[in-house]
Short mmCIF file of C-alpha atoms and ligand atoms in Angstrom, two decimals:
data_model
loop_
_atom_site.label_atom_id
_atom_site.label_comp_id
_atom_site.label_asym_id
_atom_site.label_seq_id
_atom_site.Cartn_x
_atom_site.Cartn_y
_atom_site.Cartn_z
CA MET A 17 -6.92 12.34 2.97
CA ALA A 18 -5.32 13.94 6.34
CA ASP A 19 -8.97 14.61 7.62
CA GLU A 20 -10.20 10.51 7.21
CA VAL A 21 -7.01 9.32 8.81
CA LEU A 22 -7.54 11.61 11.37
CA ARG A 23 -11.17 10.91 11.59
CA PHE A 24 -11.07 6.99 11.77
CA LEU A 25 -7.83 6.64 13.73
CA GLU A 26 -8.82 9.02 16.38
CA PRO A 27 -5.50 9.43 17.73
CA GLN A 28 -5.33 10.05 21.73
CA ARG A 29 -3.05 11.56 23.82
CA GLY A 30 -0.50 8.92 25.27
CA GLY A 31 -1.57 6.53 22.25
CA ILE A 32 0.99 4.09 20.85
CA TYR A 33 0.84 4.43 16.92
CA LEU A 34 2.82 2.56 14.15
CA ASP A 35 2.34 4.27 10.71
CA GLY A 36 3.78 1.31 8.70
CA THR A 37 4.51 3.15 5.35
CA LEU A 38 6.11 6.99 7.02
CA GLY A 39 6.80 8.07 2.79
CA GLY A 40 7.06 11.86 3.38
CA ALA A 41 5.92 11.92 6.95
CA GLY A 42 2.90 14.08 6.51
CA HIS A 43 0.24 11.79 8.59
CA ALA A 44 2.96 10.45 10.98
CA ARG A 45 3.01 14.86 11.37
CA LEU A 46 -0.54 14.73 12.19
CA ILE A 47 -1.13 11.88 14.37
CA LEU A 48 1.96 13.56 16.75
CA GLU A 49 0.37 16.91 16.85
CA ALA A 50 -2.89 15.01 17.75
CA THR A 51 -1.27 12.15 20.05
CA TYR A 52 1.08 15.88 21.98
CA PRO A 53 1.87 15.68 24.69
CA ASP A 54 2.84 11.96 25.11
CA GLY A 55 1.98 10.04 22.22
CA VAL A 56 4.76 7.80 20.79
CA LEU A 57 4.42 6.82 16.85
CA ILE A 58 6.61 4.18 15.00
CA GLY A 59 7.30 4.67 12.11
CA MET A 60 7.80 2.52 9.61
CA ASP A 61 9.27 2.77 5.82
CA HIS A 62 11.58 0.57 3.55
CA ASP A 63 12.82 3.33 1.58
CA ALA A 64 15.94 4.86 3.51
CA ALA A 65 15.64 7.59 2.13
CA ALA A 66 12.30 8.40 2.94
CA LEU A 67 13.55 7.61 6.53
CA ALA A 68 16.33 9.62 6.08
CA ALA A 69 14.24 12.63 5.81
CA ALA A 70 11.71 11.82 8.36
CA LYS A 71 14.54 11.83 11.16
CA SER A 72 15.47 15.37 10.51
CA SER A 73 11.56 16.52 9.73
CA LEU A 74 10.07 15.20 12.98
CA ALA A 75 13.20 15.76 15.19
CA VAL A 76 10.82 18.51 16.89
CA PHE A 77 9.06 15.57 18.24
CA GLY A 78 11.96 14.08 19.62
CA ASP A 79 11.84 10.55 21.49
CA ARG A 80 7.86 10.91 20.49
CA VAL A 81 8.88 9.02 17.08
CA ILE A 82 10.52 5.78 16.56
CA LEU A 83 11.82 5.02 13.20
CA ARG A 84 12.73 1.58 12.08
CA GLN A 85 13.61 0.62 8.30
CA GLY A 86 12.13 -2.10 6.99
CA ASN A 87 8.66 -3.77 5.35
CA PHE A 88 5.41 -3.04 7.39
CA SER A 89 4.93 -6.85 6.62
CA ASP A 90 7.68 -7.53 9.57
CA MET A 91 5.84 -5.73 11.64
CA ASP A 92 5.85 -8.38 14.19
CA ALA A 93 9.87 -8.48 14.47
CA HIS A 94 10.25 -4.52 14.70
CA LEU A 95 7.75 -4.68 17.75
CA ASP A 96 8.81 -7.32 19.42
CA PHE A 97 12.86 -6.32 19.27
CA LEU A 98 10.86 -2.30 20.68
CA GLU A 99 9.01 -4.71 23.17
CA ILE A 100 6.12 -2.92 22.80
CA ASP A 101 3.61 -5.52 22.24
CA LEU A 102 -0.03 -3.84 21.52
CA LEU A 103 -0.81 -0.83 19.60
CA ASP A 104 -3.04 1.70 19.30
CA GLY A 105 -3.55 2.56 15.77
CA ILE A 106 -1.99 1.34 12.29
CA LEU A 107 -1.90 3.41 9.11
CA LEU A 108 -1.07 1.91 6.55
CA ASP A 109 -0.91 4.59 3.27
CA LEU A 110 -0.12 1.95 0.08
CA GLY A 111 2.31 2.72 -2.89
CA VAL A 112 4.80 5.27 -3.86
CA SER A 113 5.20 8.25 -2.44
CA SER A 114 4.98 11.32 -4.35
CA HIS A 115 9.06 12.33 -3.80
CA GLN A 116 9.60 8.59 -4.87
CA LEU A 117 7.61 9.45 -7.76
CA ASP A 118 9.66 12.63 -8.45
CA SER A 119 12.83 11.31 -8.09
CA ALA A 120 13.86 10.05 -11.75
CA GLU A 121 17.37 8.32 -10.53
CA ARG A 122 14.75 5.57 -8.27
CA GLY A 123 12.82 4.65 -12.06
CA PHE A 124 9.29 5.11 -10.89
CA SER A 125 8.40 7.28 -13.88
CA PHE A 126 8.00 6.93 -17.30
CA ARG A 127 8.23 10.43 -18.03
CA GLU A 128 11.94 10.82 -17.32
CA GLU A 129 15.10 9.30 -18.40
CA GLY A 130 16.38 6.79 -15.39
CA PRO A 131 17.65 3.76 -14.74
CA LEU A 132 14.86 0.87 -14.82
CA ASP A 133 14.90 0.51 -10.41
CA MET A 134 11.67 0.44 -9.05
CA ARG A 135 12.81 -0.93 -5.76
CA MET A 136 11.32 0.84 -2.61
CA ASN A 137 14.74 -0.43 -1.11
CA PRO A 138 17.47 -0.24 -4.01
CA ALA A 139 18.94 -2.58 -1.22
CA THR A 140 16.83 -5.77 -1.37
CA GLY A 141 15.54 -7.66 -4.29
CA VAL A 142 15.51 -7.33 -8.13
CA SER A 143 15.24 -4.25 -10.12
CA ALA A 144 12.60 -3.75 -12.73
CA ALA A 145 15.11 -3.98 -14.74
CA THR A 146 16.37 -7.94 -14.37
CA VAL A 147 12.55 -8.85 -14.15
CA VAL A 148 12.01 -7.13 -17.85
CA ALA A 149 15.49 -8.38 -18.72
CA GLU A 150 14.76 -12.43 -17.59
CA ALA A 151 10.86 -12.73 -17.40
CA GLU A 152 9.29 -14.90 -19.93
CA ALA A 153 6.82 -13.89 -22.58
CA GLY A 154 4.02 -15.36 -20.59
CA GLU A 155 5.37 -14.07 -17.45
CA LEU A 156 5.28 -10.30 -17.73
CA LYS A 157 1.68 -11.30 -19.83
CA ARG A 158 1.22 -12.16 -16.48
CA ILE A 159 2.56 -9.49 -14.48
CA PHE A 160 1.30 -6.10 -17.04
CA ARG A 161 -2.36 -7.87 -17.49
CA GLU A 162 -2.67 -8.73 -13.02
CA TYR A 163 -1.08 -5.95 -11.58
CA GLY A 164 -1.65 -3.49 -14.21
CA GLU A 165 -4.96 -4.18 -16.13
CA GLU A 166 -3.23 -3.75 -19.12
CA ARG A 167 -5.35 -4.43 -22.08
CA TRP A 168 -2.59 -5.10 -24.96
CA ALA A 169 -0.44 -6.86 -22.17
CA GLY A 170 0.45 -10.23 -24.30
CA LYS A 171 1.44 -7.27 -27.75
CA ILE A 172 3.77 -5.15 -25.14
CA ALA A 173 5.03 -8.38 -23.36
CA ARG A 174 6.43 -9.78 -26.81
CA ALA A 175 7.75 -6.82 -28.37
CA ILE A 176 9.91 -6.44 -25.05
CA VAL A 177 11.32 -9.95 -26.02
CA MET A 178 12.14 -9.80 -29.30
CA ASP A 179 13.69 -6.27 -28.31
CA ARG A 180 15.44 -7.24 -25.40
CA GLU A 181 17.67 -9.33 -27.62
CA GLN A 182 18.66 -6.22 -29.29
CA THR A 183 19.33 -4.43 -26.64
CA PRO A 184 18.88 -4.91 -22.74
CA PHE A 185 16.29 -2.02 -21.03
CA LEU A 186 18.48 -0.47 -19.06
CA THR A 187 16.39 3.16 -18.11
CA THR A 188 12.72 3.93 -18.02
CA LEU A 189 12.42 6.12 -21.28
CA GLN A 190 13.62 2.76 -23.14
CA LEU A 191 10.69 0.94 -21.94
CA ALA A 192 8.14 3.41 -22.12
CA ASP A 193 9.31 4.57 -25.50
CA LEU A 194 8.57 1.15 -26.34
CA ILE A 195 5.26 1.37 -24.67
CA SER A 196 4.20 4.06 -26.69
CA ARG A 197 5.17 2.38 -30.36
CA VAL A 198 3.40 -0.69 -29.43
CA VAL A 199 -0.08 0.89 -27.51
CA PRO A 200 -2.31 2.24 -29.85
CA ALA A 201 -3.42 6.06 -27.89
CA SER A 202 -5.67 5.69 -25.63
CA LYS A 203 -8.62 7.99 -26.15
CA GLY A 204 -11.79 10.36 -24.18
CA PRO A 205 -10.84 12.85 -21.79
CA GLN A 206 -9.19 10.70 -19.08
CA ARG A 207 -6.34 9.76 -21.33
CA ILE A 208 -3.75 8.32 -19.53
CA HIS A 209 0.73 7.76 -20.85
CA PRO A 210 0.30 4.40 -22.39
CA ALA A 211 3.81 3.27 -20.02
CA THR A 212 1.00 3.75 -17.19
CA ARG A 213 0.02 0.78 -16.76
CA VAL A 214 3.20 -1.05 -17.33
CA PHE A 215 5.39 0.40 -15.08
CA GLN A 216 2.70 0.57 -12.28
CA ALA A 217 2.75 -3.09 -12.75
CA LEU A 218 6.11 -3.82 -12.47
CA ARG A 219 6.07 -1.21 -9.75
CA ILE A 220 4.13 -3.44 -7.87
CA HIS A 221 5.43 -6.90 -8.66
CA VAL A 222 8.94 -5.98 -7.98
CA ASN A 223 8.12 -4.53 -4.42
CA GLY A 224 6.36 -7.74 -3.75
CA GLU A 225 3.52 -5.47 -2.97
CA LEU A 226 0.31 -7.43 -2.61
CA GLU A 227 2.42 -9.83 -0.70
CA SER A 228 3.50 -7.53 2.02
CA LEU A 229 -0.44 -6.50 2.47
CA ARG A 230 -1.23 -9.86 3.04
CA ALA A 231 1.07 -10.44 5.54
CA GLY A 232 0.58 -6.86 6.62
CA LEU A 233 -3.29 -7.34 7.33
CA ASP A 234 -2.89 -10.71 8.78
CA THR A 235 -0.66 -9.24 11.50
CA ALA A 236 -2.11 -5.86 11.97
CA TRP A 237 -5.17 -6.64 13.88
CA LYS A 238 -3.46 -9.27 16.42
CA ARG A 239 -1.19 -6.29 17.31
CA LEU A 240 -4.72 -3.63 18.47
CA LYS A 241 -5.54 -2.94 21.78
CA THR A 242 -9.14 -3.74 21.75
CA GLY A 243 -10.76 -0.75 20.62
CA GLY A 244 -7.02 0.05 18.38
CA ARG A 245 -7.68 0.83 15.37
CA LEU A 246 -5.99 -0.03 11.59
CA VAL A 247 -7.03 2.43 8.80
CA VAL A 248 -5.60 1.49 4.94
CA ILE A 249 -5.74 3.53 2.52
CA SER A 250 -5.36 1.83 -1.30
CA PHE A 251 -4.48 2.88 -5.07
CA HIS A 252 -5.13 -0.42 -6.92
CA SER A 253 -8.02 -2.66 -7.19
CA LEU A 254 -6.54 -4.99 -5.98
CA GLU A 255 -5.42 -3.89 -3.13
CA ASP A 256 -8.59 -2.48 -2.41
CA ARG A 257 -10.51 -5.91 -2.79
CA MET A 258 -7.89 -7.99 -0.27
CA VAL A 259 -8.48 -4.63 2.37
CA LYS A 260 -12.12 -5.51 2.06
CA GLN A 261 -12.34 -8.90 2.22
CA THR A 262 -10.01 -9.16 4.92
CA PHE A 263 -11.45 -6.76 7.26
CA ARG A 264 -15.61 -8.31 6.78
CA ALA A 265 -14.32 -11.72 7.52
CA LEU A 266 -12.68 -10.33 10.62
CA ALA A 267 -16.23 -8.66 10.89
CA THR A 268 -17.82 -11.71 10.74
CA GLY A 269 -19.96 -13.61 13.61
CA CYS A 270 -20.89 -16.66 13.69
CA ILE A 271 -19.91 -19.22 10.18
CA CYS A 272 -22.11 -21.60 11.52
CA PRO A 273 -24.43 -23.52 7.48
CA ARG A 274 -27.60 -21.62 7.69
CA ARG A 275 -29.47 -24.70 8.42
CA LEU A 276 -28.35 -24.73 11.72
CA ALA A 277 -30.66 -23.32 13.98
CA VAL A 278 -28.12 -22.87 17.05
CA CYS A 279 -24.72 -21.79 16.49
CA ALA A 280 -21.98 -24.63 17.22
CA CYS A 281 -19.22 -23.21 15.73
CA GLY A 282 -18.82 -20.41 18.00
CA HIS A 283 -16.65 -18.03 15.76
CA GLN A 284 -16.95 -14.34 17.20
CA PRO A 285 -16.16 -11.15 15.32
CA GLU A 286 -12.85 -9.89 16.09
CA VAL A 287 -13.16 -6.69 14.43
CA ARG A 288 -15.70 -4.06 13.62
CA VAL A 289 -15.69 -2.38 10.19
CA LEU A 290 -16.08 0.85 10.58
CA THR A 291 -16.22 1.98 6.95
CA ARG A 292 -19.31 -0.25 5.30
CA LYS A 293 -18.31 1.74 1.87
CA ALA A 294 -15.00 3.05 1.18
CA VAL A 295 -14.03 6.66 1.92
CA ARG A 296 -12.45 8.26 -1.38
CA ALA A 297 -11.21 12.15 -1.05
CA THR A 298 -13.23 14.90 -1.72
CA GLU A 299 -13.13 17.61 -4.75
CA ASP A 300 -11.18 19.88 -3.16
CA GLU A 301 -8.63 17.38 -2.43
CA ILE A 302 -8.49 15.76 -6.09
CA ASN A 303 -8.12 19.32 -7.59
CA ILE A 304 -5.39 20.11 -5.41
CA ASN A 305 -3.51 16.15 -5.37
CA PRO A 306 -4.86 14.54 -8.59
CA ARG A 307 -3.01 10.81 -7.41
CA SER A 308 -5.40 11.14 -4.80
CA ARG A 309 -8.52 10.39 -7.19
CA SER A 310 -7.30 7.22 -6.65
CA ALA A 311 -7.44 6.62 -2.92
CA VAL A 312 -10.20 4.35 -1.08
CA LEU A 313 -9.82 4.14 2.22
CA ARG A 314 -11.19 1.74 5.00
CA ALA A 315 -10.59 1.68 8.58
CA MET A 316 -11.91 -1.14 11.21
CA GLU A 317 -11.91 -1.66 15.21
CA LYS A 318 -10.45 -4.48 16.76
CA LEU A 319 -13.63 -5.86 18.97
CA PRO A 320 -12.81 -6.54 22.84
CA VAL A 321 -12.15 -10.76 23.26
CA LYS A 322 -15.59 -12.49 24.25
CA GLY A 323 -15.83 -15.45 25.86
CA ASN A 324 -17.27 -18.71 23.51
CA GLN A 325 -20.84 -17.93 23.23
CA ASN A 326 -20.30 -22.07 22.55
CA VAL A 327 -20.17 -23.37 25.79
C1 SAM B 352 2.47 6.95 0.17
S1 SAM B 352 3.30 6.69 0.32
C2 SAM B 352 3.32 7.55 2.09
C3 SAM B 352 3.22 8.85 1.99
C4 SAM B 352 2.98 9.13 3.58
N1 SAM B 352 1.30 8.62 4.73
C5 SAM B 352 2.58 10.48 4.30
O1 SAM B 352 1.86 10.97 4.58
O2 SAM B 352 3.97 11.70 3.56
C6 SAM B 352 3.93 5.49 0.59
C7 SAM B 352 5.80 5.35 1.42
O3 SAM B 352 5.32 3.71 2.25
C8 SAM B 352 6.16 2.55 1.52
N2 SAM B 352 5.93 1.49 1.50
C9 SAM B 352 5.64 1.12 0.88
N3 SAM B 352 5.15 -0.31 0.77
C10 SAM B 352 6.10 -0.75 1.94
C11 SAM B 352 5.99 -1.62 2.64
N4 SAM B 352 4.85 -2.88 2.26
N5 SAM B 352 6.54 -1.46 3.65
C12 SAM B 352 6.58 -0.33 4.51
N6 SAM B 352 7.40 0.84 3.58
C13 SAM B 352 6.43 1.08 2.29
C14 SAM B 352 6.60 3.46 0.39
O4 SAM B 352 8.49 3.46 0.24
C15 SAM B 352 6.54 5.07 0.25
O5 SAM B 352 7.42 5.85 1.17
#
């Protein structure tokens, strides 16, 4: 969604932008080009491999690029470290990158054999193999149902708990094969691999993706200058709901009960929502990049602080 990101972020010369999900640095490059010659881009990713690749691919932009390894939920600490107070724009393009998905050794793919890991930062947290080995059936069911909207969550969870007593699940295909055996094949034109939802759910759980988004959204708007913009691309309905509700709450003015004729709360909107409806990828883009089919973009702009109207 390159065009849409630029349209809503409106990167300007001389601006300071944070790409909290640097990944393959495609959006970062566009922002750097659009802010030529003096815009600055802070690129964050908690995957060291993504940062190492970005370091060489963005080298042509010299000291206009600052790279930080970390979770965007910790952007406050990183910005404080860099002695940067407020930003002109922030981009969060959530989830995994194509490169992570395609790297079998990272364990995100149910189509290729690899260790059942799924951590975006393999140096922290616990792997998917550990979750699958140690979580109780009820917890596995909750993860598959909540994060994967998996209809057969209970059946899959019970099968895992039974099978793991014989052999631990250490690889991607081991788990994918079990799911294929347990789940009836999906019907209809858009048939997906039976392991799709469970793999997505484990990835979201292992990486604490919803917790990071919650913390990131709570912080990001405070780090924007007046007129600064936040653009978020999500791929999951739970993420999109969180983004939508957060934007709506921040854009709400008076929160007094309706029965009051005069505002008593003095509550002011902090932001203006720029996307009344979710923005989706065009058919052309979906044809080139099928993953963009589930991408949903929302954007907001920080409003000036107004005096308390109640006084
Ligand atoms: C969808 S890709 C981003 C692609 C990127 N916009 C581009 O143009 O190539 C998501 C990237 O964000 C990283 N990521 C996901 N959640 C993160 C988080 N909470 N903090 C930091 N990086 C995160 C992943 O490691 C992955 O590299």
